[in-house]
Coordinates of C-alpha atoms and ligand atoms in Angstrom, one line a residue:
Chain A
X1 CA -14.6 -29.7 -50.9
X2 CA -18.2 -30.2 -49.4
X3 CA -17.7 -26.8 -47.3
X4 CA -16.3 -25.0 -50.4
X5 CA -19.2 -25.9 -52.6
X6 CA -22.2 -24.5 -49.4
X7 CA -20.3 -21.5 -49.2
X8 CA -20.2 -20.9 -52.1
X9 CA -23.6 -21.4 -52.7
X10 CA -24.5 -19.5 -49.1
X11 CA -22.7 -16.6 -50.5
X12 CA -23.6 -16.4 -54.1
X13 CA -25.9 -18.2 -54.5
X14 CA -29.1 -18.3 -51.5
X15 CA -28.6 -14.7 -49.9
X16 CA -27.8 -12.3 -53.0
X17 CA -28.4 -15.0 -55.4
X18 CA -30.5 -12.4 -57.4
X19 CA -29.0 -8.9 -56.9
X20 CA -27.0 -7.6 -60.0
X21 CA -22.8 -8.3 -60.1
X22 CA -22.1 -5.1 -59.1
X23 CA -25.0 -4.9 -55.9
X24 CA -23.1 -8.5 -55.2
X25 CA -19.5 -6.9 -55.3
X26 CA -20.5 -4.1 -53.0
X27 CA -22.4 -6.4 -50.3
X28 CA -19.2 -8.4 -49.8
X29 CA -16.7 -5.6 -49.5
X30 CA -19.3 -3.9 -46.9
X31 CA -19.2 -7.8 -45.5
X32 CA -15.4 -7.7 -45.8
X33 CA -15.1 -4.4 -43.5
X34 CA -17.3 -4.0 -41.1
X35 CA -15.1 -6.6 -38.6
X36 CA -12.9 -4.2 -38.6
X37 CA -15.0 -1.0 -38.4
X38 CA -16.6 -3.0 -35.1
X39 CA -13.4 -3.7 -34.0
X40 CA -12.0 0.0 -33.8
X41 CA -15.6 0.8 -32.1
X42 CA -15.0 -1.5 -29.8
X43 CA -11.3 -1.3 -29.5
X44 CA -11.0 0.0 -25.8
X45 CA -14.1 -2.2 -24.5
X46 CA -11.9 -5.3 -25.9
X47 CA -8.6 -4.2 -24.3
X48 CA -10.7 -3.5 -21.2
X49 CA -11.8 -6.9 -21.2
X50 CA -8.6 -8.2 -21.6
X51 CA -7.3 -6.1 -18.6
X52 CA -9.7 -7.1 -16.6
X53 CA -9.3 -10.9 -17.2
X54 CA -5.5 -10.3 -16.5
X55 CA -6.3 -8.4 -13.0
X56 CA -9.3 -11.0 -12.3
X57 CA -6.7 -13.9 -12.4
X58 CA -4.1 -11.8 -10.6
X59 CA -6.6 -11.1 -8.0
X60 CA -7.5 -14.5 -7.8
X61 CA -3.7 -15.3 -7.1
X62 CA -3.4 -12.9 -4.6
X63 CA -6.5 -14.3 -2.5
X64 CA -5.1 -17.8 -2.9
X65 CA -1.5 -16.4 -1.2
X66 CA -3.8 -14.4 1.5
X67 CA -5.4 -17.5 2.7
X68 CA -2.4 -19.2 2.8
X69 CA -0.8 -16.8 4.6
X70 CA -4.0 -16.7 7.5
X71 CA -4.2 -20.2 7.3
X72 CA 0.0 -20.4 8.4
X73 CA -0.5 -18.0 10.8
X74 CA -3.1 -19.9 12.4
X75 CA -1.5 -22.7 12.6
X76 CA 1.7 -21.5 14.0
X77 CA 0.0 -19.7 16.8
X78 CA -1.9 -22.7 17.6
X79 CA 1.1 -24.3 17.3
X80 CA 3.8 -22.0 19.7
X81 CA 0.3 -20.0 21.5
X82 CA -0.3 -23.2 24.2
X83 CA -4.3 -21.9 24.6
X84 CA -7.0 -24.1 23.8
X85 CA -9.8 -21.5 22.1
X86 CA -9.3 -21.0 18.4
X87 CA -7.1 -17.9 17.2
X88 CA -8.8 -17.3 14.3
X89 CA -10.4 -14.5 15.2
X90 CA -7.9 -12.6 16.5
X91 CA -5.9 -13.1 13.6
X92 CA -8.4 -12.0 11.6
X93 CA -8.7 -9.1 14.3
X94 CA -4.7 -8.3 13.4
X95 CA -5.0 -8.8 9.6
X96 CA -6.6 -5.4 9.0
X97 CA -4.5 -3.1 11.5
X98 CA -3.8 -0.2 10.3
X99 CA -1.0 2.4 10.8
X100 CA -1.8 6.1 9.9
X101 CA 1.4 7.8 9.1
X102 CA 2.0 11.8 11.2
X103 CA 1.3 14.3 8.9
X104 CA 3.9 16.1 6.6
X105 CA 2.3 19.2 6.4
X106 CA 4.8 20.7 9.3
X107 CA 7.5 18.4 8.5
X108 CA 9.9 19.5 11.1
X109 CA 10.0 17.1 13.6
X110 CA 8.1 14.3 11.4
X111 CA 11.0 11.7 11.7
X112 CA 10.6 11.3 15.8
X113 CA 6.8 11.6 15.5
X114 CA 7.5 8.8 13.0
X115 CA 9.7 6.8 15.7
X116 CA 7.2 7.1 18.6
X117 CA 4.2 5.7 16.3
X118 CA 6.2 3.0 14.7
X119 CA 7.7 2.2 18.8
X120 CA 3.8 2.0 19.4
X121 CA 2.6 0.3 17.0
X122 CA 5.6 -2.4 17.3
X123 CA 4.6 -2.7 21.4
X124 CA 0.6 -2.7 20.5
X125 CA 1.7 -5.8 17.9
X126 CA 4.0 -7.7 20.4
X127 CA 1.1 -7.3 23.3
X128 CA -1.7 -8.7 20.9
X129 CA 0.6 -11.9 19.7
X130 CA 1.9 -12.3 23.4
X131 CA -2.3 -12.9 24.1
X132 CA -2.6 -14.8 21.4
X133 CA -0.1 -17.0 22.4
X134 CA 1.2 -17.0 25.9
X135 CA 3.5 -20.0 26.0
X136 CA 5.7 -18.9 23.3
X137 CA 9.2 -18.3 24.2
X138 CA 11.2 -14.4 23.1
X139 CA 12.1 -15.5 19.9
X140 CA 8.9 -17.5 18.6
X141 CA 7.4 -14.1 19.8
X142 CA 9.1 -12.1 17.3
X143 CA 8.7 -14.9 14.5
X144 CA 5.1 -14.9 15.1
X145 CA 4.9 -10.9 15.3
X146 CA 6.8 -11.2 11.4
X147 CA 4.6 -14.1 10.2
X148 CA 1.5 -12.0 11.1
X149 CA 2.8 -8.5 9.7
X150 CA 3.4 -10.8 6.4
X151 CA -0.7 -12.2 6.6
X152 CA -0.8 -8.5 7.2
X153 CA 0.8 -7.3 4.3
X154 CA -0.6 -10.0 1.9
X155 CA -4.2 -9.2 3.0
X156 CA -3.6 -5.5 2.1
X157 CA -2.2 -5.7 -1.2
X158 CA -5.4 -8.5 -1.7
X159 CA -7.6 -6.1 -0.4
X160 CA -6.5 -2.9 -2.6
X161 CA -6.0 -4.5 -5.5
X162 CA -9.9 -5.7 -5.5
X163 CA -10.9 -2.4 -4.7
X164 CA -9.5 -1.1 -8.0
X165 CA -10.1 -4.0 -9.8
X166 CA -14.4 -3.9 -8.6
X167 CA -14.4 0.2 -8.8
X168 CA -12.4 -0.4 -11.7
X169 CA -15.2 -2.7 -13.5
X170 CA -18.6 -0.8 -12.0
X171 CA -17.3 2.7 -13.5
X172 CA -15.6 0.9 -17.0
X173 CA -13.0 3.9 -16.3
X174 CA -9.7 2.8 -19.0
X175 CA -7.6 4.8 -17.2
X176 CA -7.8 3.2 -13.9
X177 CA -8.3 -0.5 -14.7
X178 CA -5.5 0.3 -17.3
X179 CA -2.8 1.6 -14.1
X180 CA -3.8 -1.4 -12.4
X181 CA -2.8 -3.7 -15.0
X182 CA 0.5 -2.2 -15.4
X183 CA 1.5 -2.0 -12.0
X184 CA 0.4 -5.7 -11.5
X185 CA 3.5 -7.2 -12.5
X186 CA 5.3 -5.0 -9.8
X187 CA 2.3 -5.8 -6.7
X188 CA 2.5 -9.6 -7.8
X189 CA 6.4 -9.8 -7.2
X190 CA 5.9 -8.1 -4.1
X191 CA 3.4 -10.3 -3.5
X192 CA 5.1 -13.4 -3.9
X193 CA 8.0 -12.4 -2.2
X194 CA 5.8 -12.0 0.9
X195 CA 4.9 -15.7 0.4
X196 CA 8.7 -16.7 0.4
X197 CA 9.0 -15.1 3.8
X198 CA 6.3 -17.2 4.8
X199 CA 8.1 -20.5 5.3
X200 CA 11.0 -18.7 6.5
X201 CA 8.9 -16.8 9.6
X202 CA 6.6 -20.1 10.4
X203 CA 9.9 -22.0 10.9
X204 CA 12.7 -19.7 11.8
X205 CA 15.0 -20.1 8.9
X206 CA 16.9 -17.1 7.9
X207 CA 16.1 -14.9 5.1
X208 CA 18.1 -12.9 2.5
X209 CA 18.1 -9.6 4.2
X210 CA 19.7 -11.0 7.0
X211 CA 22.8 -11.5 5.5
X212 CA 23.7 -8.0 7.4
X213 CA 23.6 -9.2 10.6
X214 CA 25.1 -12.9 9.8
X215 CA 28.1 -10.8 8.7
X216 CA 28.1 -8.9 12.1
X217 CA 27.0 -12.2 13.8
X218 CA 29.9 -14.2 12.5
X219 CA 32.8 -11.0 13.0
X220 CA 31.8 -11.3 16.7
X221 CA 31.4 -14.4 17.1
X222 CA 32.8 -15.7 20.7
X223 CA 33.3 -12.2 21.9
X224 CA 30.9 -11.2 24.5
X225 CA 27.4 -9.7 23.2
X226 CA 25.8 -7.4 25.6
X227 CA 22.4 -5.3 24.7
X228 CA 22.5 -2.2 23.8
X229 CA 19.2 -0.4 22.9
X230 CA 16.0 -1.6 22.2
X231 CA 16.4 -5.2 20.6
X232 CA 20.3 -4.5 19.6
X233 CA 23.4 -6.0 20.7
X234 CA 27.1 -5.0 20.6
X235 CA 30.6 -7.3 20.3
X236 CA 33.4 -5.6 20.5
X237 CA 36.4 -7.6 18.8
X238 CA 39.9 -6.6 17.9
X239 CA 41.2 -6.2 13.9
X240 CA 44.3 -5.3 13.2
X241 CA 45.0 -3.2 16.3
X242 CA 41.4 -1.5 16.1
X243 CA 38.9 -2.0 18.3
X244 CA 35.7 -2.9 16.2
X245 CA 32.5 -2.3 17.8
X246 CA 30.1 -4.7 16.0
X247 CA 26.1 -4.4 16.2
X248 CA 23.2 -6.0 15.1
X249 CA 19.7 -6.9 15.9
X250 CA 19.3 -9.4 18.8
X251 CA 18.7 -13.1 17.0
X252 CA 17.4 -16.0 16.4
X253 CA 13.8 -14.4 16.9
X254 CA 12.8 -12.3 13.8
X255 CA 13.8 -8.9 14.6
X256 CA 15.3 -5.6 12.6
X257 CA 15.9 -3.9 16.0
X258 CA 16.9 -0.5 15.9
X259 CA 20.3 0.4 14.4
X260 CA 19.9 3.9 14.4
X261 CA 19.6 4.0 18.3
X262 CA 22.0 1.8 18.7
X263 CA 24.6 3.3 16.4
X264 CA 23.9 6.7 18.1
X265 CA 24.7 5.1 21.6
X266 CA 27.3 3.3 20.5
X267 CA 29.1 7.0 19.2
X268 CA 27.7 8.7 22.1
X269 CA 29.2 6.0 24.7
X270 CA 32.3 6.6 23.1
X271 CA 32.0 10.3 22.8
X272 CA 32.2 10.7 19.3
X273 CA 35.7 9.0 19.1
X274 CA 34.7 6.4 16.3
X275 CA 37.2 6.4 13.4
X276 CA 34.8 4.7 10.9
X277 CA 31.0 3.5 10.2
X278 CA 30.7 0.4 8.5
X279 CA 27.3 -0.5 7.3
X280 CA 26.2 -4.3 6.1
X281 CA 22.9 -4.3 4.2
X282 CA 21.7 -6.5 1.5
X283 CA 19.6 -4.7 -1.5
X284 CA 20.5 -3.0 -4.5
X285 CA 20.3 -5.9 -7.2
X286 CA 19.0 -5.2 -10.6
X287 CA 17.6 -7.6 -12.8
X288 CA 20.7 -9.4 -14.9
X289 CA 22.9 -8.9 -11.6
X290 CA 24.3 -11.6 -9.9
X291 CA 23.1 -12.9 -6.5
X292 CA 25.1 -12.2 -3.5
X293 CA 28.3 -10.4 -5.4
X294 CA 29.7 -7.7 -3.1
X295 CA 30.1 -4.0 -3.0
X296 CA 30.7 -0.5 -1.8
X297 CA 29.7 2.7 -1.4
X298 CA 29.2 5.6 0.9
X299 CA 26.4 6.2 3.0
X300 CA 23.8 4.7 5.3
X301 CA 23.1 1.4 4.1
X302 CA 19.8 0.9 5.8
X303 CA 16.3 0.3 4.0
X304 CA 12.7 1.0 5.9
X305 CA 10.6 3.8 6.5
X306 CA 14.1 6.3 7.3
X307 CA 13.7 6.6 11.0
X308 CA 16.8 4.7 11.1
X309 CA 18.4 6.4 8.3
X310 CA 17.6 9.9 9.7
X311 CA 19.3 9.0 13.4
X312 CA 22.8 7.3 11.9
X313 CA 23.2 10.3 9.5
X314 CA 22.7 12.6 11.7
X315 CA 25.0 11.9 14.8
X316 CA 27.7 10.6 11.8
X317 CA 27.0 14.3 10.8
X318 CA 27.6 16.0 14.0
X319 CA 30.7 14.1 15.1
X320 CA 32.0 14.2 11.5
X321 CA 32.4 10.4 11.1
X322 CA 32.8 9.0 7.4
X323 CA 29.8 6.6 7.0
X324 CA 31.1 3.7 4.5
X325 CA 28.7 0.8 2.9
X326 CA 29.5 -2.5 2.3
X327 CA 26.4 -3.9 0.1
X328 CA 25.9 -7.6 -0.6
X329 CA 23.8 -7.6 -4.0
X330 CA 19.7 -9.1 -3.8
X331 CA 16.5 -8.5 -4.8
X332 CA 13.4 -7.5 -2.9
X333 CA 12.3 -11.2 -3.4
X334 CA 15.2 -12.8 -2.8
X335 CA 15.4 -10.4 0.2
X336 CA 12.1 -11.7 2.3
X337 CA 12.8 -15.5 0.7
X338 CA 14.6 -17.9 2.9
X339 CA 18.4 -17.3 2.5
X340 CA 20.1 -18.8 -0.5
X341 CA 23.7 -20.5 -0.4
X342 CA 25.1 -18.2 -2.9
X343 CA 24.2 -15.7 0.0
X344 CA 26.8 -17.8 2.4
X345 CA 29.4 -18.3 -0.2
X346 CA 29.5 -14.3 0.1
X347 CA 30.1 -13.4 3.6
X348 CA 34.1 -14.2 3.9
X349 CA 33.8 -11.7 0.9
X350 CA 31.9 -9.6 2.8
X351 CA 34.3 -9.9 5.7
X352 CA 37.9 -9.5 3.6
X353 CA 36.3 -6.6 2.3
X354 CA 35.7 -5.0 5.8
X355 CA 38.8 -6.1 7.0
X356 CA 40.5 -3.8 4.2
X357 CA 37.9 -0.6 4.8
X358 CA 39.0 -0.9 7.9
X359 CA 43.0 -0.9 7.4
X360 CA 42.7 1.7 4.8
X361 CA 40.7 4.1 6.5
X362 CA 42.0 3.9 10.0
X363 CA 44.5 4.3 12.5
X364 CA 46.3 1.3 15.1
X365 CA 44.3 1.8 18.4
X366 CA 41.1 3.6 16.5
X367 CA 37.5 2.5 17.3
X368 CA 35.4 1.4 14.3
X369 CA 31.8 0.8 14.4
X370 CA 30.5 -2.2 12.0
X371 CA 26.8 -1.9 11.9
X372 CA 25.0 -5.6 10.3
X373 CA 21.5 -4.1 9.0
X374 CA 18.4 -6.7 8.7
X375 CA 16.2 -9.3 10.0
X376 CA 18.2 -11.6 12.0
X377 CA 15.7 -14.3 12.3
X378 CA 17.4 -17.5 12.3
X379 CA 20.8 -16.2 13.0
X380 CA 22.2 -15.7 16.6
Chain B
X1 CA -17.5 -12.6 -7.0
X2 CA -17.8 -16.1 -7.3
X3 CA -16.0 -16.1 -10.5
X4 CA -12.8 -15.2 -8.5
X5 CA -12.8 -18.4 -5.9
X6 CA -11.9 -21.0 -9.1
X7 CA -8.4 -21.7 -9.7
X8 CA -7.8 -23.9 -12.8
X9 CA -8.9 -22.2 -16.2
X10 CA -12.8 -22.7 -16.7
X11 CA -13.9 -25.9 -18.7
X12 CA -15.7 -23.2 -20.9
X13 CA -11.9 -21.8 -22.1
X14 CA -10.5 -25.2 -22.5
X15 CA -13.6 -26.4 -24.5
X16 CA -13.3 -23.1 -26.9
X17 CA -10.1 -23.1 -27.4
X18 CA -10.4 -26.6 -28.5
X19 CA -13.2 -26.3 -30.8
X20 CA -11.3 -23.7 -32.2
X21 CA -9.0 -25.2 -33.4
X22 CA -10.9 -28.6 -34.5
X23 CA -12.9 -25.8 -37.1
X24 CA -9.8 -23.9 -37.6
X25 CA -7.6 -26.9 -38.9
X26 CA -11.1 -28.5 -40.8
X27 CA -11.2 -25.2 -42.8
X28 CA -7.6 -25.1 -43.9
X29 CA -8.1 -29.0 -44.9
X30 CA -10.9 -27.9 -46.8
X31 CA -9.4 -25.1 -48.5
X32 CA -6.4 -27.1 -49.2
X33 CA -8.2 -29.7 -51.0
X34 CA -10.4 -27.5 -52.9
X35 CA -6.8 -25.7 -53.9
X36 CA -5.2 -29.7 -54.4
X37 CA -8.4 -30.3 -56.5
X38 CA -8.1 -27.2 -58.6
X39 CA -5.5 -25.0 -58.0
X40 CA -7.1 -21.4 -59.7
X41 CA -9.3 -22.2 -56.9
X42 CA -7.1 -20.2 -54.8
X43 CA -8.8 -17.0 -55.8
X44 CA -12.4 -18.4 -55.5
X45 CA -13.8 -16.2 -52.5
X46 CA -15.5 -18.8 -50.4
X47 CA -11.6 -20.6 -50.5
X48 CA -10.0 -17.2 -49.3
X49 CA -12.9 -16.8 -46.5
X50 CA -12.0 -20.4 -45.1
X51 CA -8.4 -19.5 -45.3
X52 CA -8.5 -16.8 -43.9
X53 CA -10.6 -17.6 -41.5
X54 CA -8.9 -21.3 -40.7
X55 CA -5.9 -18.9 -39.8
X56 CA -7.1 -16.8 -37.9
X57 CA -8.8 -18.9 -35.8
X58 CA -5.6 -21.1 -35.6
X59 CA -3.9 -17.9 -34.4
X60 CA -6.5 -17.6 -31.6
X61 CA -6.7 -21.7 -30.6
X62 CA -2.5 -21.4 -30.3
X63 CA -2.9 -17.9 -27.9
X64 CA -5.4 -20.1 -26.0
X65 CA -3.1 -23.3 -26.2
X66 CA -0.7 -20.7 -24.4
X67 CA -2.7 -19.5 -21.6
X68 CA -3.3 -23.0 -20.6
X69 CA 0.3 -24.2 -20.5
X70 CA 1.2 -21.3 -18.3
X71 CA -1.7 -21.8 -16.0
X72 CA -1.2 -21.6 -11.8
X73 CA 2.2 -22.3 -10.6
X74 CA 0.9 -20.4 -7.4
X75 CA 0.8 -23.7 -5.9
X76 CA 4.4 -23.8 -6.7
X77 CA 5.3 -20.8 -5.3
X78 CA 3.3 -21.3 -2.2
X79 CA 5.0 -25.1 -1.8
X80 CA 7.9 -25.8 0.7
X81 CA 11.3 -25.1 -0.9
X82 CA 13.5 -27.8 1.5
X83 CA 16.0 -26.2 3.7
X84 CA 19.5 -27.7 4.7
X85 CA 21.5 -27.3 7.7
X86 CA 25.4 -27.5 7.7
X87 CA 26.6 -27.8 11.0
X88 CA 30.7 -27.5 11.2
X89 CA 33.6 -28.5 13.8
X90 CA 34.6 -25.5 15.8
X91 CA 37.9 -26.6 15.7
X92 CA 39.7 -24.9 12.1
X93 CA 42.3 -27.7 11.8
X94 CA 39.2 -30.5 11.7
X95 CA 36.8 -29.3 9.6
X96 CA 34.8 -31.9 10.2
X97 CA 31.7 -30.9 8.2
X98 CA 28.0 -32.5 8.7
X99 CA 25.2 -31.4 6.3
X100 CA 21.4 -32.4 7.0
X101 CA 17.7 -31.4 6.4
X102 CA 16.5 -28.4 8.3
X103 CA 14.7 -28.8 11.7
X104 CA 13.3 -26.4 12.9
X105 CA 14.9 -24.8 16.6
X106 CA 17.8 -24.8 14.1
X107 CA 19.4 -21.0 14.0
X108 CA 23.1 -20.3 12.5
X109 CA 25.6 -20.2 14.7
X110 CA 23.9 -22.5 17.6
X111 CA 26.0 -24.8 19.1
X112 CA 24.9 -28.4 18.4
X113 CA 26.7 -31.5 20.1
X114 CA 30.2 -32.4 19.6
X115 CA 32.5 -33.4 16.8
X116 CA 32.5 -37.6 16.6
X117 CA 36.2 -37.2 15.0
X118 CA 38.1 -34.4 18.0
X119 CA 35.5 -33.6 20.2
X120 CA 35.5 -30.3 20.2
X121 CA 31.8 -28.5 20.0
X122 CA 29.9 -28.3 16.9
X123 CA 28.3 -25.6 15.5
X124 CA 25.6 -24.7 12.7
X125 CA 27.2 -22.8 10.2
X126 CA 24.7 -22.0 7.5
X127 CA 20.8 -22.7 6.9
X128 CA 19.9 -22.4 3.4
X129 CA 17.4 -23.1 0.6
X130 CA 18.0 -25.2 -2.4
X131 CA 17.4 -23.3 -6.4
X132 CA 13.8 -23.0 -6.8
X133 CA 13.8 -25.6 -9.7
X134 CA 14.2 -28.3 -6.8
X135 CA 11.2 -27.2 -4.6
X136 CA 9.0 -29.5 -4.2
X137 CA 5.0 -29.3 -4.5
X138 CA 4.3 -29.6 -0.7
X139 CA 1.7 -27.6 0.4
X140 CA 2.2 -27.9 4.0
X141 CA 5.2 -27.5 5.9
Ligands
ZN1 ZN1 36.2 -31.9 14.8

């Protein structure tokens, strides 16, 4: 009642106590509009700030999961390395390598300049990780090489989104700082899917995309594995009268191998008397989907840059072999996060659903090639 | 760029949005009981203004309230979700069937010791992670 009474009195009475009724009347409907006469002035300059906050604390987020990421890096090369000098700065060294694509100017030929720089830049990594840590056995080689492409990763997306978000505040551009905020939502699932993998490439444990090569991994399991390519190896097992010719990335170290070369010299080896590609890749999930239900479809089943994609379809293509996919359903997060048990409780699924590809599509006494695509870190 | 290194929400935010809503709620409570007192005092203008004002700023403290509550859980996400190993009898008419916490060296499909009931090899069938609603806020691992 107090309050009432002053302000009444403040606005009647004190400030226009003496001005006529209708002087009065007009004074508080100017009073009444111009909030929101400042507020359409101002409109963009609020939204910016609001942006802005929301990328600040994004940013802020990101630099959090960056450290982290060094700081586990650090630790696990300490940890596996067996040197006494701090790695820190080598790490530090690694975490802004960069990786200039060929140009696509001429784009014939693009895919196998593609291969040889990615084949370089994979043999530069391994040789600056086996320095940093000389003790460490094949496989903690590979998991280390994956924990610091993850640091990697992280520290890039940290360091481009603070170069839009500063350039973004100096010039006050709205259309910049406003692409940034929209896309955030996308760069901070990325994000935090990166920091999933962490725990899974400082300690071994498999992770959702390598639900490919379990499949593979468990169809061969005691036949003999020999290598065949760079970082791939081949079991050949027998299913219903066909011989199956099963590949996938060398394990337990984290390692994607290369399929496409393998595939090709698996075809080749055999000269082109395959009956049947079967591909095992995890992906494809939208949002609403359930985790780890089972599909499938035709074609290469095989994420990445397309190197690999480029050499399976085009020796399928030249010895006419039907390329089938089996897909078992994730998400980009779920992906790079330590595997899941729904992910397990798919894999006889998975393996029935071969099993019939196989019978349908082929022959007594054909050869079938059954390709498990992904990281096969934590699975022999 | 210091303003990027904090983590929680500033003290500033918490203390505004809490005064906020302390003036917010004392207008309404003195609107309403110049309204209780007298209700034609509902079209007095200084009433309106500290209704109006009471709820708009109650509209603002609650948006503030908000932002709090869903404050970092990056700690969360960075935390160490536990890992379980099941490692299984070779032999399919066992099925003898031993689940623990993972170690690491652990890999699927590595043969680990023998069965205690039939003696034939054991192997680890499957390394997983539990639903994220279980992981724990461990920041090392
Ligand atoms: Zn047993």
């Amino acid at each position: 009642m107090a309050l009432v009474m002053k302000l009444d009195a403040f606005l009647l009475g004190q400030l226009w106590g003496q001005t006529g009724d209708v002087g009065q009347q007009m004074l508080m409907y100017l009073l009444g509009i111009v909030p929101f006469i400042l507020f359409f002035m101002f409109y963009n300059k609020i939204q910016m700030f609001i942006w802005l906050r929301d990328i600040e604390k994004a940013l802020n987020k990101l630099k959090i999961m960056r450290d982290e990421a060094r700081r586990v890096a650090i630790e696990s090369v300490k940890e596996v390395g067996g040197l006494e000098e701090d790695p820190s700065p080598q790490v530090d060294q690694f975490l802004e390598y960069f990786f200039i694509e060929p140009t696509s100017l001429d784009p014939a030929g693009i895919v196998w300049k593609l291969d040889h720089l990615l084949d370089v830049r994979e043999s530069k990594f391994k040789d600056h990780v086996r320095r940093m840590a000389p003790k460490a056995s094949e496989a903690q080689l590979n998991n280390l090489e994956n924990l610091l492409e993850v640091a990697l990763d992280l520290n890039t997306i940290y360091r481009i989104v603070r170069h839009y978000y500063l350039f973004g505040k100096k010039t006050m551009s709205f259309y910049l700082v406003m692409q940034l905020q929209m896309i955030l939502p996308l760069i901070m699932q990325t994000a935090e899917a990166y920091v999933g993998a962490l725990q899974a490439f400082s300690l071994g444990q498999p992770i959702g995309d390598g639900i490919g090569a379990l499949v593979a991994s468990k169809l061969m399991l005691g036949a003999k594995r020999r290598p065949v390519e760079k970082d791939m190896v081949v079991g050949e097992v027998n299913i219903e009268g066909r011989t199956v010719l099963v590949t996938k990335a060398e394990g337990p170290g984290g390692n994607v191998g290369k399929p496409g070369d393998a595939v090709k010299a698996l075809i080749e080896e055999n000269a082109g008397r395959i009956a049947l590609i079967i591909m095992v890749d995890a992906g494809l999930k939208l949002e609403g989907e359930k985790l780890g239900e089972v599909i499938e479809g035709v074609g290469a089943a095989i994420g990445g840059v397309g190197t690999e994609k480029y050499k399976i379809e085009e020796v399928a293509t030249k010895y006419k072999i039907p390329v089938q996919a089996v897909i078992i359903k994730e998400s980009i997060r779920d992906a790079i996060s330590p595997m899941k048990k729904e992910l397990y409780d798919s894999v006889n699924a998975v393996i029935d659903k071969i099993k019939r590809l196989i019978v349908e599509n082929t022959k007594e006494g054909d050869t079938v090639l059954v390709a498990g695509i992904g990281n096969t870190i934590g699975i022999l | 760029m210091t303003s990027l290194e904090k983590r929680r929400p500033s003290p500033f935010f918490k203390i505004l949005t809490y005064t906020l809503l302390i003036l917010s709620l004392w207008f309404l409570l003195e609107a309403f009981v110049a309204i209780s007192a007298n209700p034609s005092m509902i079209t007095d203008r200084s009433v309106l203004y500290l209704l109006v004002m009471g709820g708009l700023g109650l509209l603002l403290a609650s948006y503030g309230l908000l932002v709090m509550r869903r404050q970092p859980s990056i700690w969360q996400k960075l935390a160490y979700k536990p890992a379980t190993t099941v490692v299984e009898c070779t032999n399919q008419q066992c099925g003898f069937k031993n689940v623990r916490r993972f170690r690491k060296g652990d890999y699927v499909f590595k043969e680990e010791g023998v069965c205690p009931q039939c003696s034939s090899p054991m192997m680890i069938s499957a390394i997983y992670v539990e639903s994220e609603e279980k992981a724990k806020l461990i920041k090392r691992w």
